[in-house]
Amino acid sequence: MGGPRFEPVRAVRAYERVVEQIEEAIESGALSPGERLPSERELMVQLAVGRSTVREALRVLQARGLVRSRPGDPHGAEVLPFSPAALHKSMTTLARVEQLSLGELVQFRMVLDSAAILLAARLRTEEQLAEMNKAVEAMRAAAGTEPGAADTEAFGRADVAFHDAVVAASGNKLIQICTDVVRQIVLRQISARIDAADDRQALMRRSIQHHEEVIEAIRAGDGPLAARLSRRAMYDYYAPYVKESETSALRALLE
Amino acid sequence: MGGPRFEPVRAVRAYERVVEQIEEAIESGALSPGERLPSERELMVQLAVGRSTVREALRVLQARGLVRSRPGDPHGAEVLPFSPAALHKSMTTLARVEQLSLGELVQFRMVLDSAAILLAARLRTEEQLAEMNKAVEAMRAAAGTEPGAADTEAFGRADVAFHDAVVAASGNKLIQICTDVVRQIVLRQISARIDAADDRQALMRRSIQHHEEVIEAIRAGDGPLAARLSRRAMYDYYAPYVKESETSALRALLE
DNA sequence: TCCGATTTGTGCGTATGTATA
DNA sequence: CTATACATACGCACAAATCGG
């Protein structure tokens, strides 16, 4: 015991070395978004590997969202600004193969969103508070006053804008990206059912009221209250779509 | 307005179609972990594409952690059980290119971990509570009684076991995976500094005491208290490594 | 134990369509 | 509009690795 612990030597493929080199260059900042990689033939020469090896490496980097290459582009592959697309992809895969339930996803959002709101109540600036108010204003406009005049799509966009303003105020980019990713996954699962609801406009009005209450708590600096309100609002909004057996786990977050 | 909405036709590459087909087969469950894909040459025939195309597709699937192929394996690529490796990879990339600070990462863990503990206090079984106790027992053993007899590695493993038991009791796999991924990223950033601390054993003792308090609160079913204690414990443990300017955002989570 | 069939890893040449100067 | 350079895709060849008999 305590002797040297040997690990099996994994045969590292040529294309992996290529991936590592380019990845390191990008993540270290030696290559910035917008800059171009050498052409495939040039890389082939510089790295002393075959064309297929270069191409397989570029595919992997493309799958990770780090570069993009287009046919005929004389400048070579383009280094992309970071996008959570790869994160989104792996979470979506996770949701499918691990059979993540809607309840788990909503629970995750309740946790992260309310945390963001708790932080936002402490750290927000006046400008950010104005952003939130503007978003709720847009929600009101989208919900309309005449029956049947609701613009579901605009309402959704305004809702996203509100949450973006909140997570921006929270100052935590990781929370921002994760809530965004999970929100999209949840919406993909139930957007059809939401669109089909015949009391959409009533749902919107309730949602707007909840948002107004949350904003008021944020304005007053009462983070715990704002967080509690937001969890309640999300529960009310999503619980109808969650399996009966899972709602108790959601309610556990409501105190 | 309201006319047919045309979308730009994205030139979809051959290898992408291949990726989509195989991905769909795996995520839908038509192919289960352990099963094999046809060999590259067989796929080439079935899909009516060249071998390079098949290979590029397999690389992408491999990068996403869905399959693994080894040279010479006569059975073709193996379908893998889900692993959060791809998620881990994209979060690590995120942390590097977006320059996620240690403060943000720790804050994220405080949020998710305390949520898991809040849920665990409500939902845990006696077996899971016993698991947690066992883990803390292992932490005590690793910390040792004699000065200088601490086994840092064993302590870390026991700590992980504790948190695994907690998130398992919370019943939310998404929280489990995310906390696990972020924990590894945080550790990678500061493990050297933790190892170098000359008061390691004292830190371990405090950590053990915190864990005992959390377990007691979980046993008593007081979720909010357990969550508060865990946030405090994590703050105490990691705050020394977080930049001065960021600790206030962390303290915002302590009430 | 060894050997041979099969497969993957890799390199290279070619044809084709495309984007840019 | 043309020329050039490029990515895409195909197919073959060879080496190395794996597995079954």
PDB file of C-alpha atoms in Angstrom, chain A residues 28-175:
ATOM      1  CA  SER A  28      -5.197  30.105 -23.642  1.00  0.00           C
ATOM      2  CA  GLY A  29      -6.159  33.054 -25.790  1.00  0.00           C
ATOM      3  CA  ALA A  30      -3.339  32.654 -28.300  1.00  0.00           C
ATOM      4  CA  LEU A  31      -6.112  32.429 -30.869  1.00  0.00           C
ATOM      5  CA  SER A  32      -9.040  34.781 -30.390  1.00  0.00           C
ATOM      6  CA  PRO A  33     -12.583  34.541 -31.732  1.00  0.00           C
ATOM      7  CA  GLY A  34     -12.727  35.730 -35.322  1.00  0.00           C
ATOM      8  CA  GLU A  35      -9.187  34.691 -36.063  1.00  0.00           C
ATOM      9  CA  ARG A  36      -8.546  31.936 -38.565  1.00  0.00           C
ATOM     10  CA  LEU A  37      -6.788  28.631 -38.350  1.00  0.00           C
ATOM     11  CA  PRO A  38      -4.373  27.710 -41.103  1.00  0.00           C
ATOM     12  CA  SER A  39      -5.996  25.835 -43.960  1.00  0.00           C
ATOM     13  CA  GLU A  40      -6.291  22.073 -43.717  1.00  0.00           C
ATOM     14  CA  ARG A  41      -3.382  21.556 -46.068  1.00  0.00           C
ATOM     15  CA  GLU A  42      -1.284  24.022 -44.131  1.00  0.00           C
ATOM     16  CA  LEU A  43      -2.113  22.331 -40.823  1.00  0.00           C
ATOM     17  CA  MET A  44      -1.283  19.020 -42.435  1.00  0.00           C
ATOM     18  CA  VAL A  45       2.218  20.294 -43.152  1.00  0.00           C
ATOM     19  CA  GLN A  46       2.740  22.102 -39.813  1.00  0.00           C
ATOM     20  CA  LEU A  47       1.567  19.157 -37.753  1.00  0.00           C
ATOM     21  CA  ALA A  48       3.125  16.523 -39.999  1.00  0.00           C
ATOM     22  CA  VAL A  49      -0.037  14.434 -40.229  1.00  0.00           C
ATOM     23  CA  GLY A  50      -2.340  13.365 -43.011  1.00  0.00           C
ATOM     24  CA  ARG A  51      -5.331  15.246 -44.213  1.00  0.00           C
ATOM     25  CA  SER A  52      -7.829  12.828 -42.616  1.00  0.00           C
ATOM     26  CA  THR A  53      -6.216  13.353 -39.236  1.00  0.00           C
ATOM     27  CA  VAL A  54      -6.540  17.100 -39.547  1.00  0.00           C
ATOM     28  CA  ARG A  55     -10.150  16.775 -40.644  1.00  0.00           C
ATOM     29  CA  GLU A  56     -11.114  14.442 -37.803  1.00  0.00           C
ATOM     30  CA  ALA A  57      -9.557  16.865 -35.334  1.00  0.00           C
ATOM     31  CA  LEU A  58     -11.443  19.787 -36.859  1.00  0.00           C
ATOM     32  CA  ARG A  59     -14.696  17.815 -36.593  1.00  0.00           C
ATOM     33  CA  VAL A  60     -14.145  17.291 -32.892  1.00  0.00           C
ATOM     34  CA  LEU A  61     -13.337  20.971 -32.362  1.00  0.00           C
ATOM     35  CA  GLN A  62     -16.405  21.884 -34.358  1.00  0.00           C
ATOM     36  CA  ALA A  63     -18.549  19.556 -32.230  1.00  0.00           C
ATOM     37  CA  ARG A  64     -17.203  21.343 -29.158  1.00  0.00           C
ATOM     38  CA  GLY A  65     -18.215  24.665 -30.642  1.00  0.00           C
ATOM     39  CA  LEU A  66     -14.700  26.069 -30.784  1.00  0.00           C
ATOM     40  CA  VAL A  67     -14.306  26.464 -34.549  1.00  0.00           C
ATOM     41  CA  ARG A  68     -16.386  26.504 -37.686  1.00  0.00           C
ATOM     42  CA  SER A  69     -15.304  25.642 -41.187  1.00  0.00           C
ATOM     43  CA  ARG A  70     -17.124  26.273 -44.423  1.00  0.00           C
ATOM     44  CA  PRO A  71     -16.478  24.776 -47.823  1.00  0.00           C
ATOM     45  CA  GLY A  72     -14.531  27.043 -50.073  1.00  0.00           C
ATOM     46  CA  ASP A  73     -13.567  29.512 -47.384  1.00  0.00           C
ATOM     47  CA  PRO A  74     -10.089  30.647 -48.415  1.00  0.00           C
ATOM     48  CA  HIS A  75      -9.189  31.765 -44.900  1.00  0.00           C
ATOM     49  CA  GLY A  76      -9.400  28.433 -43.127  1.00  0.00           C
ATOM     50  CA  ALA A  77     -11.512  27.495 -40.142  1.00  0.00           C
ATOM     51  CA  GLU A  78     -12.793  30.353 -37.981  1.00  0.00           C
ATOM     52  CA  VAL A  79     -12.295  30.478 -34.246  1.00  0.00           C
ATOM     53  CA  LEU A  80     -15.693  31.050 -32.664  1.00  0.00           C
ATOM     54  CA  PRO A  81     -16.621  33.063 -29.583  1.00  0.00           C
ATOM     55  CA  PHE A  82     -17.729  30.787 -26.779  1.00  0.00           C
ATOM     56  CA  SER A  83     -21.259  29.585 -27.026  1.00  0.00           C
ATOM     57  CA  PRO A  84     -23.047  27.308 -24.600  1.00  0.00           C
ATOM     58  CA  ALA A  85     -24.135  25.175 -27.569  1.00  0.00           C
ATOM     59  CA  ALA A  86     -21.894  22.267 -26.583  1.00  0.00           C
ATOM     60  CA  LEU A  87     -23.091  22.505 -22.999  1.00  0.00           C
ATOM     61  CA  HIS A  88     -26.631  22.583 -24.263  1.00  0.00           C
ATOM     62  CA  LYS A  89     -26.018  19.550 -26.417  1.00  0.00           C
ATOM     63  CA  SER A  90     -24.564  17.442 -23.628  1.00  0.00           C
ATOM     64  CA  MET A  91     -27.305  18.442 -21.212  1.00  0.00           C
ATOM     65  CA  THR A  92     -29.929  17.565 -23.774  1.00  0.00           C
ATOM     66  CA  THR A  93     -28.269  14.208 -24.283  1.00  0.00           C
ATOM     67  CA  LEU A  94     -28.158  13.768 -20.536  1.00  0.00           C
ATOM     68  CA  ALA A  95     -31.850  14.556 -20.311  1.00  0.00           C
ATOM     69  CA  ARG A  96     -32.652  11.935 -22.933  1.00  0.00           C
ATOM     70  CA  VAL A  97     -30.415   9.011 -22.030  1.00  0.00           C
ATOM     71  CA  GLU A  98     -30.753   9.474 -18.281  1.00  0.00           C
ATOM     72  CA  GLN A  99     -34.450  10.005 -18.753  1.00  0.00           C
ATOM     73  CA  LEU A 100     -34.433  13.189 -16.733  1.00  0.00           C
ATOM     74  CA  SER A 101     -37.992  13.906 -15.753  1.00  0.00           C
ATOM     75  CA  LEU A 102     -39.658  17.240 -16.229  1.00  0.00           C
ATOM     76  CA  GLY A 103     -39.889  17.424 -12.450  1.00  0.00           C
ATOM     77  CA  GLU A 104     -36.128  17.248 -12.050  1.00  0.00           C
ATOM     78  CA  LEU A 105     -35.582  19.891 -14.698  1.00  0.00           C
ATOM     79  CA  VAL A 106     -38.107  22.264 -13.187  1.00  0.00           C
ATOM     80  CA  GLN A 107     -36.667  21.661  -9.748  1.00  0.00           C
ATOM     81  CA  PHE A 108     -33.226  22.543 -11.055  1.00  0.00           C
ATOM     82  CA  ARG A 109     -34.585  25.765 -12.492  1.00  0.00           C
ATOM     83  CA  MET A 110     -36.368  26.639  -9.272  1.00  0.00           C
ATOM     84  CA  VAL A 111     -33.106  26.259  -7.400  1.00  0.00           C
ATOM     85  CA  LEU A 112     -30.882  28.208  -9.777  1.00  0.00           C
ATOM     86  CA  ASP A 113     -33.392  30.886 -10.662  1.00  0.00           C
ATOM     87  CA  SER A 114     -34.272  31.646  -7.086  1.00  0.00           C
ATOM     88  CA  ALA A 115     -30.585  31.791  -6.213  1.00  0.00           C
ATOM     89  CA  ALA A 116     -30.022  34.268  -9.019  1.00  0.00           C
ATOM     90  CA  ILE A 117     -32.904  36.374  -7.748  1.00  0.00           C
ATOM     91  CA  LEU A 118     -31.601  36.238  -4.201  1.00  0.00           C
ATOM     92  CA  LEU A 119     -28.261  37.542  -5.414  1.00  0.00           C
ATOM     93  CA  ALA A 120     -29.839  40.085  -7.743  1.00  0.00           C
ATOM     94  CA  ALA A 121     -31.784  41.605  -4.839  1.00  0.00           C
ATOM     95  CA  ARG A 122     -28.465  42.367  -3.182  1.00  0.00           C
ATOM     96  CA  LEU A 123     -26.283  43.285  -6.103  1.00  0.00           C
ATOM     97  CA  ARG A 124     -28.518  44.835  -8.747  1.00  0.00           C
ATOM     98  CA  THR A 125     -27.923  48.306 -10.117  1.00  0.00           C
ATOM     99  CA  GLU A 126     -30.646  50.772 -10.978  1.00  0.00           C
ATOM    100  CA  GLU A 127     -30.067  50.114 -14.681  1.00  0.00           C
ATOM    101  CA  GLN A 128     -30.598  46.403 -14.199  1.00  0.00           C
ATOM    102  CA  LEU A 129     -33.759  47.025 -12.226  1.00  0.00           C
ATOM    103  CA  ALA A 130     -34.959  49.208 -15.093  1.00  0.00           C
ATOM    104  CA  GLU A 131     -34.211  46.351 -17.498  1.00  0.00           C
ATOM    105  CA  MET A 132     -36.408  44.055 -15.458  1.00  0.00           C
ATOM    106  CA  ASN A 133     -39.232  46.578 -15.417  1.00  0.00           C
ATOM    107  CA  LYS A 134     -38.912  47.034 -19.157  1.00  0.00           C
ATOM    108  CA  ALA A 135     -39.185  43.301 -19.669  1.00  0.00           C
ATOM    109  CA  VAL A 136     -42.338  43.049 -17.565  1.00  0.00           C
ATOM    110  CA  GLU A 137     -43.723  45.995 -19.500  1.00  0.00           C
ATOM    111  CA  ALA A 138     -43.125  44.032 -22.696  1.00  0.00           C
ATOM    112  CA  MET A 139     -44.858  41.029 -21.147  1.00  0.00           C
ATOM    113  CA  ARG A 140     -47.907  43.178 -20.443  1.00  0.00           C
ATOM    114  CA  ALA A 141     -47.909  44.432 -24.021  1.00  0.00           C
ATOM    115  CA  ALA A 142     -47.624  40.896 -25.380  1.00  0.00           C
ATOM    116  CA  ALA A 143     -50.438  39.603 -23.188  1.00  0.00           C
ATOM    117  CA  GLY A 144     -52.691  42.288 -24.638  1.00  0.00           C
ATOM    118  CA  THR A 145     -55.874  43.719 -23.230  1.00  0.00           C
ATOM    119  CA  GLU A 146     -58.381  42.365 -25.737  1.00  0.00           C
ATOM    120  CA  PRO A 147     -59.282  38.696 -25.300  1.00  0.00           C
ATOM    121  CA  GLY A 148     -57.456  36.556 -27.853  1.00  0.00           C
ATOM    122  CA  ALA A 149     -54.988  39.291 -28.694  1.00  0.00           C
ATOM    123  CA  ALA A 150     -52.109  37.603 -26.848  1.00  0.00           C
ATOM    124  CA  ASP A 151     -48.785  37.227 -28.656  1.00  0.00           C
ATOM    125  CA  THR A 152     -47.381  34.045 -27.142  1.00  0.00           C
ATOM    126  CA  GLU A 153     -44.048  34.365 -28.854  1.00  0.00           C
ATOM    127  CA  ALA A 154     -43.424  37.953 -27.804  1.00  0.00           C
ATOM    128  CA  PHE A 155     -44.475  37.049 -24.289  1.00  0.00           C
ATOM    129  CA  GLY A 156     -41.903  34.272 -24.206  1.00  0.00           C
ATOM    130  CA  ARG A 157     -39.191  36.600 -25.451  1.00  0.00           C
ATOM    131  CA  ALA A 158     -40.031  39.190 -22.808  1.00  0.00           C
ATOM    132  CA  ASP A 159     -39.991  36.495 -20.137  1.00  0.00           C
ATOM    133  CA  VAL A 160     -36.533  35.451 -21.262  1.00  0.00           C
ATOM    134  CA  ALA A 161     -35.412  39.077 -21.232  1.00  0.00           C
ATOM    135  CA  PHE A 162     -36.579  39.385 -17.637  1.00  0.00           C
ATOM    136  CA  HIS A 163     -34.668  36.347 -16.500  1.00  0.00           C
ATOM    137  CA  ASP A 164     -31.624  37.475 -18.451  1.00  0.00           C
ATOM    138  CA  ALA A 165     -31.698  40.795 -16.623  1.00  0.00           C
ATOM    139  CA  VAL A 166     -31.967  38.985 -13.299  1.00  0.00           C
ATOM    140  CA  VAL A 167     -29.099  36.564 -13.863  1.00  0.00           C
ATOM    141  CA  ALA A 168     -26.997  39.389 -15.254  1.00  0.00           C
ATOM    142  CA  ALA A 169     -27.612  41.262 -12.007  1.00  0.00           C
ATOM    143  CA  SER A 170     -26.685  38.173 -10.023  1.00  0.00           C
ATOM    144  CA  GLY A 171     -23.198  38.425 -11.491  1.00  0.00           C
ATOM    145  CA  ASN A 172     -22.798  34.694 -11.984  1.00  0.00           C
ATOM    146  CA  LYS A 173     -22.257  33.657 -15.589  1.00  0.00           C
ATOM    147  CA  LEU A 174     -22.404  29.960 -14.757  1.00  0.00           C
ATOM    148  CA  ILE A 175     -25.882  30.310 -13.288  1.00  0.00           C
TER     149      ILE A 175
END
